[in-house]
C-alpha positions as protocol buffer text, in pm:
chain_id: "A"
residue {
  index: 1
  type: MET
  ca { x: -7161 y: 3970 z: -15895 }
}
residue {
  index: 2
  type: PRO
  ca { x: -7467 y: 4170 z: -15707 }
}
residue {
  index: 3
  type: GLN
  ca { x: -7678 y: 4306 z: -15935 }
}
residue {
  index: 4
  type: LEU
  ca { x: -7732 y: 4685 z: -15978 }
}
residue {
  index: 5
  type: PRO
  ca { x: -8027 y: 4825 z: -15873 }
}
residue {
  index: 6
  type: ALA
  ca { x: -8317 y: 4786 z: -16143 }
}
residue {
  index: 7
  type: PRO
  ca { x: -8398 y: 5066 z: -16380 }
}
residue {
  index: 8
  type: ASP
  ca { x: -8708 y: 5271 z: -16295 }
}
residue {
  index: 9
  type: TYR
  ca { x: -8986 y: 5296 z: -16575 }
}
residue {
  index: 10
  type: PRO
  ca { x: -8984 y: 5643 z: -16780 }
}
residue {
  index: 11
  type: ALA
  ca { x: -9176 y: 5893 z: -16569 }
}
residue {
  index: 12
  type: ASP
  ca { x: -9463 y: 5933 z: -16851 }
}
residue {
  index: 13
  type: VAL
  ca { x: -9490 y: 5502 z: -16791 }
}
residue {
  index: 14
  type: ARG
  ca { x: -9455 y: 5545 z: -16411 }
}
residue {
  index: 15
  type: ALA
  ca { x: -9696 y: 5800 z: -16350 }
}
residue {
  index: 16
  type: ARG
  ca { x: -9973 y: 5590 z: -16584 }
}
residue {
  index: 17
  type: LEU
  ca { x: -9911 y: 5267 z: -16392 }
}
residue {
  index: 18
  type: ALA
  ca { x: -9891 y: 5441 z: -16087 }
}
residue {
  index: 19
  type: ALA
  ca { x: -10255 y: 5537 z: -16104 }
}
residue {
  index: 20
  type: ASP
  ca { x: -10368 y: 5206 z: -16227 }
}
residue {
  index: 21
  type: ALA
  ca { x: -10174 y: 5064 z: -15897 }
}
residue {
  index: 22
  type: ALA
  ca { x: -10333 y: 5311 z: -15704 }
}
residue {
  index: 23
  type: GLU
  ca { x: -10728 y: 5205 z: -15833 }
}
residue {
  index: 24
  type: VAL
  ca { x: -10615 y: 4815 z: -15764 }
}
residue {
  index: 25
  type: ILE
  ca { x: -10499 y: 4896 z: -15418 }
}
residue {
  index: 26
  type: ALA
  ca { x: -10799 y: 5089 z: -15329 }
}
residue {
  index: 27
  type: ARG
  ca { x: -10946 y: 4733 z: -15357 }
}
residue {
  index: 28
  type: TYR
  ca { x: -10814 y: 4594 z: -15068 }
}
residue {
  index: 29
  type: PRO
  ca { x: -10817 y: 4630 z: -14670 }
}
residue {
  index: 30
  type: ASP
  ca { x: -10472 y: 4578 z: -14694 }
}
residue {
  index: 31
  type: SER
  ca { x: -10232 y: 4715 z: -14980 }
}
residue {
  index: 32
  type: ARG
  ca { x: -10014 y: 4384 z: -14981 }
}
residue {
  index: 33
  type: SER
  ca { x: -10305 y: 4233 z: -15117 }
}
residue {
  index: 34
  type: ALA
  ca { x: -10298 y: 4358 z: -15417 }
}
residue {
  index: 35
  type: LEU
  ca { x: -9943 y: 4237 z: -15507 }
}
residue {
  index: 36
  type: LEU
  ca { x: -10104 y: 3925 z: -15737 }
}
residue {
  index: 37
  type: PRO
  ca { x: -10302 y: 4203 z: -15987 }
}
residue {
  index: 38
  type: LEU
  ca { x: -9977 y: 4447 z: -15961 }
}
residue {
  index: 39
  type: LEU
  ca { x: -9779 y: 4174 z: -16100 }
}
residue {
  index: 40
  type: HIS
  ca { x: -10031 y: 4110 z: -16402 }
}
residue {
  index: 41
  type: LEU
  ca { x: -10019 y: 4483 z: -16444 }
}
residue {
  index: 42
  type: VAL
  ca { x: -9666 y: 4520 z: -16458 }
}
residue {
  index: 43
  type: GLN
  ca { x: -9632 y: 4197 z: -16660 }
}
residue {
  index: 44
  type: ALA
  ca { x: -9917 y: 4355 z: -16928 }
}
residue {
  index: 45
  type: GLU
  ca { x: -9684 y: 4653 z: -16981 }
}
residue {
  index: 46
  type: GLU
  ca { x: -9384 y: 4463 z: -17142 }
}
residue {
  index: 47
  type: GLY
  ca { x: -9514 y: 4099 z: -17164 }
}
residue {
  index: 48
  type: HIS
  ca { x: -9319 y: 3963 z: -16884 }
}
residue {
  index: 49
  type: VAL
  ca { x: -9255 y: 4077 z: -16508 }
}
residue {
  index: 50
  type: THR
  ca { x: -8929 y: 4251 z: -16526 }
}
residue {
  index: 51
  type: ARG
  ca { x: -8680 y: 4366 z: -16261 }
}
residue {
  index: 52
  type: THR
  ca { x: -8823 y: 4652 z: -16309 }
}
residue {
  index: 53
  type: GLY
  ca { x: -9194 y: 4563 z: -16261 }
}
residue {
  index: 54
  type: LEU
  ca { x: -9092 y: 4389 z: -15957 }
}
residue {
  index: 55
  type: ARG
  ca { x: -8889 y: 4723 z: -15810 }
}
residue {
  index: 56
  type: PHE
  ca { x: -9239 y: 4911 z: -15880 }
}
residue {
  index: 57
  type: CYS
  ca { x: -9437 y: 4641 z: -15711 }
}
residue {
  index: 58
  type: ALA
  ca { x: -9206 y: 4666 z: -15387 }
}
residue {
  index: 59
  type: GLU
  ca { x: -9205 y: 5030 z: -15399 }
}
residue {
  index: 60
  type: VAL
  ca { x: -9575 y: 5104 z: -15463 }
}
residue {
  index: 61
  type: LEU
  ca { x: -9680 y: 4824 z: -15143 }
}
residue {
  index: 62
  type: GLY
  ca { x: -9409 y: 4895 z: -14948 }
}
residue {
  index: 63
  type: LEU
  ca { x: -9252 y: 4557 z: -14948 }
}
residue {
  index: 64
  type: THR
  ca { x: -8899 y: 4433 z: -15015 }
}
residue {
  index: 65
  type: ALA
  ca { x: -8788 y: 4301 z: -15359 }
}
residue {
  index: 66
  type: ALA
  ca { x: -8746 y: 3998 z: -15201 }
}
residue {
  index: 67
  type: GLU
  ca { x: -9076 y: 3935 z: -15109 }
}
residue {
  index: 68
  type: VAL
  ca { x: -9221 y: 4059 z: -15464 }
}
residue {
  index: 69
  type: THR
  ca { x: -8972 y: 3806 z: -15613 }
}
residue {
  index: 70
  type: ALA
  ca { x: -9060 y: 3522 z: -15420 }
}
residue {
  index: 71
  type: VAL
  ca { x: -9414 y: 3580 z: -15499 }
}
residue {
  index: 72
  type: ALA
  ca { x: -9340 y: 3636 z: -15882 }
}
residue {
  index: 73
  type: THR
  ca { x: -9147 y: 3306 z: -15916 }
}
residue {
  index: 74
  type: PHE
  ca { x: -9375 y: 3096 z: -15749 }
}
residue {
  index: 75
  type: TYR
  ca { x: -9676 y: 3113 z: -15982 }
}
residue {
  index: 76
  type: THR
  ca { x: -9630 y: 3020 z: -16358 }
}
residue {
  index: 77
  type: MET
  ca { x: -9887 y: 3284 z: -16451 }
}
residue {
  index: 78
  type: TYR
  ca { x: -9641 y: 3523 z: -16427 }
}
residue {
  index: 79
  type: ARG
  ca { x: -9335 y: 3511 z: -16745 }
}
residue {
  index: 80
  type: ARG
  ca { x: -9012 y: 3554 z: -16635 }
}
residue {
  index: 81
  type: GLU
  ca { x: -8867 y: 3586 z: -16948 }
}
residue {
  index: 82
  type: PRO
  ca { x: -8999 y: 3744 z: -17286 }
}
residue {
  index: 83
  type: GLY
  ca { x: -9246 y: 3572 z: -17469 }
}
residue {
  index: 84
  type: GLY
  ca { x: -9504 y: 3560 z: -17750 }
}
residue {
  index: 85
  type: GLU
  ca { x: -9781 y: 3721 z: -17800 }
}
residue {
  index: 86
  type: TYR
  ca { x: -10015 y: 3352 z: -17775 }
}
residue {
  index: 87
  type: GLN
  ca { x: -9915 y: 3187 z: -17535 }
}
residue {
  index: 88
  type: VAL
  ca { x: -9998 y: 2802 z: -17608 }
}
residue {
  index: 89
  type: GLY
  ca { x: -10058 y: 2588 z: -17322 }
}
residue {
  index: 90
  type: VAL
  ca { x: -10119 y: 2250 z: -17434 }
}
residue {
  index: 91
  type: CYS
  ca { x: -10258 y: 2059 z: -17121 }
}
residue {
  index: 92
  type: THR
  ca { x: -10072 y: 1725 z: -17015 }
}
residue {
  index: 93
  type: ASN
  ca { x: -10259 y: 1649 z: -16698 }
}
residue {
  index: 94
  type: THR
  ca { x: -10362 y: 1301 z: -16611 }
}
residue {
  index: 95
  type: LEU
  ca { x: -10711 y: 1295 z: -16850 }
}
residue {
  index: 96
  type: CYS
  ca { x: -10583 y: 1527 z: -17127 }
}
residue {
  index: 97
  type: ALA
  ca { x: -10245 y: 1323 z: -17167 }
}
residue {
  index: 98
  type: VAL
  ca { x: -10453 y: 981 z: -17212 }
}
residue {
  index: 99
  type: MET
  ca { x: -10666 y: 1144 z: -17457 }
}
residue {
  index: 100
  type: GLY
  ca { x: -10410 y: 1259 z: -17664 }
}
residue {
  index: 101
  type: GLY
  ca { x: -10221 y: 1580 z: -17520 }
}
residue {
  index: 102
  type: ASP
  ca { x: -9905 y: 1433 z: -17510 }
}
residue {
  index: 103
  type: ALA
  ca { x: -9903 y: 1386 z: -17873 }
}
residue {
  index: 104
  type: ILE
  ca { x: -10030 y: 1724 z: -17903 }
}
residue {
  index: 105
  type: PHE
  ca { x: -9730 y: 1876 z: -17707 }
}
residue {
  index: 106
  type: GLU
  ca { x: -9494 y: 1644 z: -17897 }
}
residue {
  index: 107
  type: GLY
  ca { x: -9661 y: 1739 z: -18242 }
}
residue {
  index: 108
  type: LEU
  ca { x: -9675 y: 2126 z: -18170 }
}
residue {
  index: 109
  type: ARG
  ca { x: -9305 y: 2110 z: -18010 }
}
residue {
  index: 110
  type: ARG
  ca { x: -9171 y: 1938 z: -18382 }
}
residue {
  index: 111
  type: HIS
  ca { x: -9387 y: 2130 z: -18567 }
}
residue {
  index: 112
  type: LEU
  ca { x: -9283 y: 2445 z: -18434 }
}
residue {
  index: 113
  type: GLY
  ca { x: -8920 y: 2356 z: -18352 }
}
residue {
  index: 114
  type: LEU
  ca { x: -8959 y: 2458 z: -17986 }
}
residue {
  index: 115
  type: GLY
  ca { x: -8888 y: 2311 z: -17661 }
}
residue {
  index: 116
  type: ASN
  ca { x: -9095 y: 2385 z: -17316 }
}
residue {
  index: 117
  type: GLY
  ca { x: -9123 y: 2760 z: -17281 }
}
residue {
  index: 118
  type: ASP
  ca { x: -8941 y: 2848 z: -17614 }
}
residue {
  index: 119
  type: THR
  ca { x: -9088 y: 3127 z: -17860 }
}
residue {
  index: 120
  type: THR
  ca { x: -9087 y: 3138 z: -18215 }
}
residue {
  index: 121
  type: PRO
  ca { x: -8865 y: 3372 z: -18378 }
}
residue {
  index: 122
  type: ASP
  ca { x: -9130 y: 3587 z: -18505 }
}
residue {
  index: 123
  type: GLY
  ca { x: -9212 y: 3650 z: -18156 }
}
residue {
  index: 124
  type: LYS
  ca { x: -9586 y: 3516 z: -18221 }
}
residue {
  index: 125
  type: ILE
  ca { x: -9608 y: 3154 z: -18022 }
}
residue {
  index: 126
  type: THR
  ca { x: -9454 y: 3058 z: -17654 }
}
residue {
  index: 127
  type: LEU
  ca { x: -9518 y: 2661 z: -17627 }
}
residue {
  index: 128
  type: GLU
  ca { x: -9537 y: 2528 z: -17277 }
}
residue {
  index: 129
  type: HIS
  ca { x: -9713 y: 2220 z: -17112 }
}
residue {
  index: 130
  type: VAL
  ca { x: -9966 y: 2311 z: -16854 }
}
residue {
  index: 131
  type: GLU
  ca { x: -10143 y: 2146 z: -16530 }
}
residue {
  index: 132
  type: CYS
  ca { x: -10527 y: 2089 z: -16527 }
}
residue {
  index: 133
  type: ASN
  ca { x: -10686 y: 2331 z: -16678 }
}
residue {
  index: 134
  type: ALA
  ca { x: -11052 y: 2210 z: -16547 }
}
residue {
  index: 135
  type: ALA
  ca { x: -11163 y: 2157 z: -16868 }
}
residue {
  index: 136
  type: CYS
  ca { x: -11170 y: 1748 z: -16830 }
}
residue {
  index: 137
  type: ASP
  ca { x: -11515 y: 1702 z: -17017 }
}
residue {
  index: 138
  type: PHE
  ca { x: -11355 y: 1843 z: -17325 }
}
residue {
  index: 139
  type: ALA
  ca { x: -10993 y: 1675 z: -17308 }
}
residue {
  index: 140
  type: PRO
  ca { x: -10774 y: 1729 z: -17475 }
}
residue {
  index: 141
  type: VAL
  ca { x: -10760 y: 2074 z: -17407 }
}
residue {
  index: 142
  type: VAL
  ca { x: -10537 y: 2335 z: -17564 }
}
residue {
  index: 143
  type: MET
  ca { x: -10526 y: 2680 z: -17403 }
}
residue {
  index: 144
  type: VAL
  ca { x: -10407 y: 2997 z: -17540 }
}
residue {
  index: 145
  type: ASN
  ca { x: -10350 y: 3333 z: -17369 }
}
residue {
  index: 146
  type: TRP
  ca { x: -10611 y: 3115 z: -17108 }
}
residue {
  index: 147
  type: GLU
  ca { x: -10902 y: 3090 z: -17375 }
}
residue {
  index: 148
  type: PHE
  ca { x: -11004 y: 2720 z: -17439 }
}
residue {
  index: 149
  type: PHE
  ca { x: -10967 y: 2533 z: -17729 }
}
residue {
  index: 150
  type: ASP
  ca { x: -11127 y: 2217 z: -17687 }
}
residue {
  index: 151
  type: ASN
  ca { x: -11092 y: 1827 z: -17826 }
}
residue {
  index: 152
  type: GLN
  ca { x: -10793 y: 1932 z: -18008 }
}
residue {
  index: 153
  type: THR
  ca { x: -10597 y: 1679 z: -18206 }
}
residue {
  index: 154
  type: VAL
  ca { x: -10250 y: 1701 z: -18337 }
}
residue {
  index: 155
  type: GLU
  ca { x: -10361 y: 1829 z: -18647 }
}
residue {
  index: 156
  type: SER
  ca { x: -10592 y: 2077 z: -18525 }
}
residue {
  index: 157
  type: ALA
  ca { x: -10334 y: 2204 z: -18293 }
}
residue {
  index: 158
  type: LYS
  ca { x: -10057 y: 2255 z: -18586 }
}
residue {
  index: 159
  type: ALA
  ca { x: -10372 y: 2439 z: -18803 }
}
residue {
  index: 160
  type: LEU
  ca { x: -10432 y: 2668 z: -18498 }
}
residue {
  index: 161
  type: VAL
  ca { x: -10100 y: 2793 z: -18429 }
}
residue {
  index: 162
  type: ASP
  ca { x: -9987 y: 2812 z: -18815 }
}
residue {
  index: 163
  type: ASP
  ca { x: -10367 y: 3083 z: -18814 }
}
residue {
  index: 164
  type: LEU
  ca { x: -10201 y: 3238 z: -18513 }
}
residue {
  index: 165
  type: ARG
  ca { x: -9867 y: 3294 z: -18679 }
}
residue {
  index: 166
  type: ALA
  ca { x: -10010 y: 3389 z: -18996 }
}
residue {
  index: 167
  type: GLY
  ca { x: -10237 y: 3665 z: -18872 }
}
residue {
  index: 168
  type: ARG
  ca { x: -10547 y: 3459 z: -18969 }
}
residue {
  index: 169
  type: GLY
  ca { x: -10667 y: 3461 z: -18577 }
}
residue {
  index: 170
  type: ALA
  ca { x: -10879 y: 3164 z: -18393 }
}
residue {
  index: 171
  type: GLU
  ca { x: -11210 y: 3128 z: -18240 }
}
residue {
  index: 172
  type: PRO
  ca { x: -11178 y: 2974 z: -17923 }
}
residue {
  index: 173
  type: THR
  ca { x: -11433 y: 2684 z: -17868 }
}
residue {
  index: 174
  type: ARG
  ca { x: -11608 y: 2878 z: -17589 }
}
residue {
  index: 175
  type: GLY
  ca { x: -11565 y: 3167 z: -17392 }
}
residue {
  index: 176
  type: ALA
  ca { x: -11461 y: 3527 z: -17517 }
}
residue {
  index: 177
  type: PRO
  ca { x: -11275 y: 3613 z: -17827 }
}
residue {
  index: 178
  type: LEU
  ca { x: -10900 y: 3549 z: -17811 }
}
residue {
  index: 179
  type: CYS
  ca { x: -10673 y: 3868 z: -17720 }
}
residue {
  index: 180
  type: THR
  ca { x: -10288 y: 3901 z: -17677 }
}
residue {
  index: 181
  type: PHE
  ca { x: -10097 y: 3816 z: -17376 }
}
residue {
  index: 182
  type: ARG
  ca { x: -10050 y: 4157 z: -17276 }
}
residue {
  index: 183
  type: GLU
  ca { x: -10425 y: 4242 z: -17286 }
}
residue {
  index: 184
  type: THR
  ca { x: -10509 y: 3917 z: -17096 }
}
residue {
  index: 185
  type: SER
  ca { x: -10275 y: 4009 z: -16825 }
}
residue {
  index: 186
  type: ARG
  ca { x: -10434 y: 4367 z: -16774 }
}
residue {
  index: 187
  type: ILE
  ca { x: -10788 y: 4183 z: -16780 }
}
residue {
  index: 188
  type: LEU
  ca { x: -10625 y: 3932 z: -16511 }
}
residue {
  index: 189
  type: ALA
  ca { x: -10531 y: 4275 z: -16358 }
}
residue {
  index: 190
  type: GLY
  ca { x: -10878 y: 4347 z: -16257 }
}
residue {
  index: 191
  type: PHE
  ca { x: -10937 y: 4605 z: -16524 }
}
residue {
  index: 192
  type: PRO
  ca { x: -11274 y: 4567 z: -16737 }
}
residue {
  index: 193
  type: ASP
  ca { x: -11235 y: 4343 z: -17043 }
}
residue {
  index: 194
  type: PRO
  ca { x: -11298 y: 4569 z: -17329 }
}
residue {
  index: 195
  type: ARG
  ca { x: -11356 y: 4247 z: -17584 }
}
residue {
  index: 196
  type: PRO
  ca { x: -11751 y: 4294 z: -17684 }
}
residue {
  index: 197
  type: ASP
  ca { x: -11955 y: 4050 z: -17532 }
}
residue {
  index: 198
  type: ALA
  ca { x: -11678 y: 3867 z: -17358 }
}
residue {
  index: 199
  type: VAL
  ca { x: -11860 y: 3839 z: -17012 }
}
residue {
  index: 200
  type: GLU
  ca { x: -12152 y: 3676 z: -17177 }
}
residue {
  index: 201
  type: ALA
  ca { x: -11994 y: 3472 z: -17419 }
}
residue {
  index: 202
  type: SER
  ca { x: -11818 y: 3271 z: -17090 }
}
residue {
  index: 203
  type: GLY
  ca { x: -11890 y: 2893 z: -17163 }
}
residue {
  index: 204
  type: GLY
  ca { x: -12034 y: 2674 z: -16940 }
}
residue {
  index: 205
  type: ALA
  ca { x: -11972 y: 2332 z: -16775 }
}
residue {
  index: 206
  type: GLY
  ca { x: -11965 y: 2035 z: -17034 }
}
residue {
  index: 207
  type: PRO
  ca { x: -12206 y: 1723 z: -17084 }
}
residue {
  index: 208
  type: ALA
  ca { x: -12004 y: 1496 z: -16815 }
}
residue {
  index: 209
  type: SER
  ca { x: -12006 y: 1728 z: -16558 }
}
residue {
  index: 210
  type: LEU
  ca { x: -12326 y: 1847 z: -16578 }
}
residue {
  index: 211
  type: ALA
  ca { x: -12441 y: 1461 z: -16567 }
}
residue {
  index: 212
  type: GLY
  ca { x: -12229 y: 1413 z: -16259 }
}
residue {
  index: 213
  type: LEU
  ca { x: -12400 y: 1770 z: -16087 }
}
residue {
  index: 214
  type: ARG
  ca { x: -12730 y: 1592 z: -16156 }
}
residue {
  index: 215
  type: LEU
  ca { x: -12618 y: 1225 z: -15953 }
}
residue {
  index: 216
  type: ALA
  ca { x: -12496 y: 1458 z: -15663 }
}
residue {
  index: 217
  type: LYS
  ca { x: -12829 y: 1580 z: -15638 }
}
residue {
  index: 218
  type: GLY
  ca { x: -12984 y: 1250 z: -15667 }
}
residue {
  index: 219
  type: GLU
  ca { x: -13158 y: 1370 z: -15976 }
}
residue {
  index: 220
  type: GLY
  ca { x: -13189 y: 1123 z: -16255 }
}
residue {
  index: 221
  type: ALA
  ca { x: -12985 y: 850 z: -16133 }
}
residue {
  index: 222
  type: GLY
  ca { x: -13093 y: 530 z: -16301 }
}
residue {
  index: 223
  type: PRO
  ca { x: -12837 y: 358 z: -16517 }
}
residue {
  index: 224
  type: ALA
  ca { x: -12550 y: 568 z: -16456 }
}
residue {
  index: 225
  type: ARG
  ca { x: -12562 y: 499 z: -16082 }
}
residue {
  index: 226
  type: VAL
  ca { x: -12265 y: 326 z: -15925 }
}
residue {
  index: 227
  type: GLY
  ca { x: -12371 y: 278 z: -15599 }
}
residue {
  index: 228
  type: PRO
  ca { x: -12685 y: 364 z: -15389 }
}
residue {
  index: 229
  type: PRO
  ca { x: -12736 y: 736 z: -15307 }
}
residue {
  index: 230
  type: ARG
  ca { x: -12628 y: 905 z: -15018 }
}
residue {
  index: 231
  type: GLY
  ca { x: -12930 y: 839 z: -14716 }
}
residue {
  index: 232
  type: ALA
  ca { x: -13058 y: 535 z: -14911 }
}
residue {
  index: 233
  type: PRO
  ca { x: -13139 y: 207 z: -14681 }
}
residue {
  index: 234
  type: PRO
  ca { x: -12868 y: -63 z: -14670 }
}
residue {
  index: 235
  type: SER
  ca { x: -12815 y: -284 z: -14989 }
}
residue {
  index: 236
  type: THR
  ca { x: -12989 y: -621 z: -14943 }
}
residue {
  index: 237
  type: GLY
  ca { x: -12775 y: -776 z: -15189 }
}
residue {
  index: 238
  type: HIS
  ca { x: -13014 y: -783 z: -15481 }
}
residue {
  index: 239
  type: GLN
  ca { x: -12912 y: -578 z: -15784 }
}
residue {
  index: 240
  type: HIS
  ca { x: -13177 y: -389 z: -15958 }
}
residue {
  index: 241
  type: PRO
  ca { x: -13150 y: -345 z: -16313 }
}
residue {
  index: 242
  type: GLY
  ca { x: -12937 y: -82 z: -16446 }
}
residue {
  index: 243
  type: GLU
  ca { x: -12708 y: -106 z: -16120 }
}
residue {
  index: 244
  type: HIS
  ca { x: -12341 y: -162 z: -16165 }
}
residue {
  index: 245
  type: LEU
  ca { x: -12205 y: -244 z: -15818 }
}
residue {
  index: 246
  type: SER
  ca { x: -11805 y: -238 z: -15758 }
}
residue {
  index: 247
  type: SER
  ca { x: -11663 y: -507 z: -15574 }
}
residue {
  index: 248
  type: HIS
  ca { x: -11650 y: -249 z: -15280 }
}
residue {
  index: 249
  type: ASP
  ca { x: -12044 y: -169 z: -15301 }
}
residue {
  index: 250
  type: ALA
  ca { x: -12100 y: -545 z: -15274 }
}
residue {
  index: 251
  type: PRO
  ca { x: -12194 y: -737 z: -15004 }
}
residue {
  index: 252
  type: GLN
  ca { x: -11887 y: -897 z: -14850 }
}
residue {
  index: 253
  type: LYS
  ca { x: -11870 y: -1211 z: -14643 }
}
residue {
  index: 254
  type: THR
  ca { x: -11743 y: -1239 z: -14297 }
}
residue {
  index: 255
  type: SER
  ca { x: -11662 y: -1469 z: -14038 }
}
residue {
  index: 256
  type: ALA
  ca { x: -12020 y: -1446 z: -13879 }
}
residue {
  index: 257
  type: SER
  ca { x: -12129 y: -1542 z: -14231 }
}
residue {
  index: 258
  type: ASP
  ca { x: -11911 y: -1750 z: -14302 }
}
residue {
  index: 259
  type: PRO
  ca { x: -11861 y: -2012 z: -14093 }
}
residue {
  index: 260
  type: GLU
  ca { x: -11568 y: -2180 z: -14335 }
}
residue {
  index: 261
  type: HIS
  ca { x: -11358 y: -1901 z: -14299 }
}
residue {
  index: 262
  type: PRO
  ca { x: -11375 y: -1783 z: -13940 }
}
residue {
  index: 263
  type: ALA
  ca { x: -11168 y: -1501 z: -13811 }
}
residue {
  index: 264
  type: GLY
  ca { x: -10880 y: -1624 z: -13637 }
}
residue {
  index: 265
  type: PRO
  ca { x: -10787 y: -1550 z: -13224 }
}
residue {
  index: 266
  type: VAL
  ca { x: -10802 y: -1213 z: -13136 }
}
residue {
  index: 267
  type: THR
  ca { x: -10520 y: -1090 z: -12946 }
}
residue {
  index: 268
  type: GLU
  ca { x: -10386 y: -809 z: -12741 }
}
residue {
  index: 269
  type: GLU
  ca { x: -10163 y: -545 z: -12893 }
}
residue {
  index: 270
  type: GLY
  ca { x: -9783 y: -704 z: -12826 }
}
residue {
  index: 271
  type: GLU
  ca { x: -9910 y: -1007 z: -12771 }
}
residue {
  index: 272
  type: GLY
  ca { x: -9784 y: -1277 z: -13047 }
}
């Protein structure tokens, strides 16, 4: 059956959101470029992107409902159903999975009695597995409302969700203090972060990333070096102390240097 038009927000809510939306739209030369932050704005209102929220975004931006819905359903950061106060995402991409991410997700799934994307009956926790959070130095990583909880284990992750459900709160490993999913959505819409010292608390790269950066800059190359730095003269075949050449870096025999294994006759394309 075709759906009836989505209901509008109550007048006071719409007026408040319209004022916020005007502030967001003014940041862009083309109003439709404000769609992503406006979706975060309406998500902050009800905890997920409702049909009413889609209608609101379409009307203030002069877009069709289909255009707005296509964007809202493409990005996983927009909820399509009601969710918990804390979105607990377990990274199950390659490195985190190898380091224990799969075990953490399975442990939380059993501990909470949830499937992927499900929410606890008390409305506190929504559990989901997520793709790479760009924190491989700290694998395995769990994110709560997009704040980092690094180097997790099955037991520490269980303790984390238990604390959140009990109202004891939790302190991210690095970065800003934890806030609710709706508060996070409003921040992502581009409004000031009300948490004290939140910007200053942002975490930096981990030791492994910084080591890689130093190597890329040619600094401190020593024993960690795998191959010659860019711009170095061709290898003479002599391995330096601390240098671990891979099979691709090592000198390879060719027909010219290995008379016992000459190359076969060269044929023109199409010849046998």
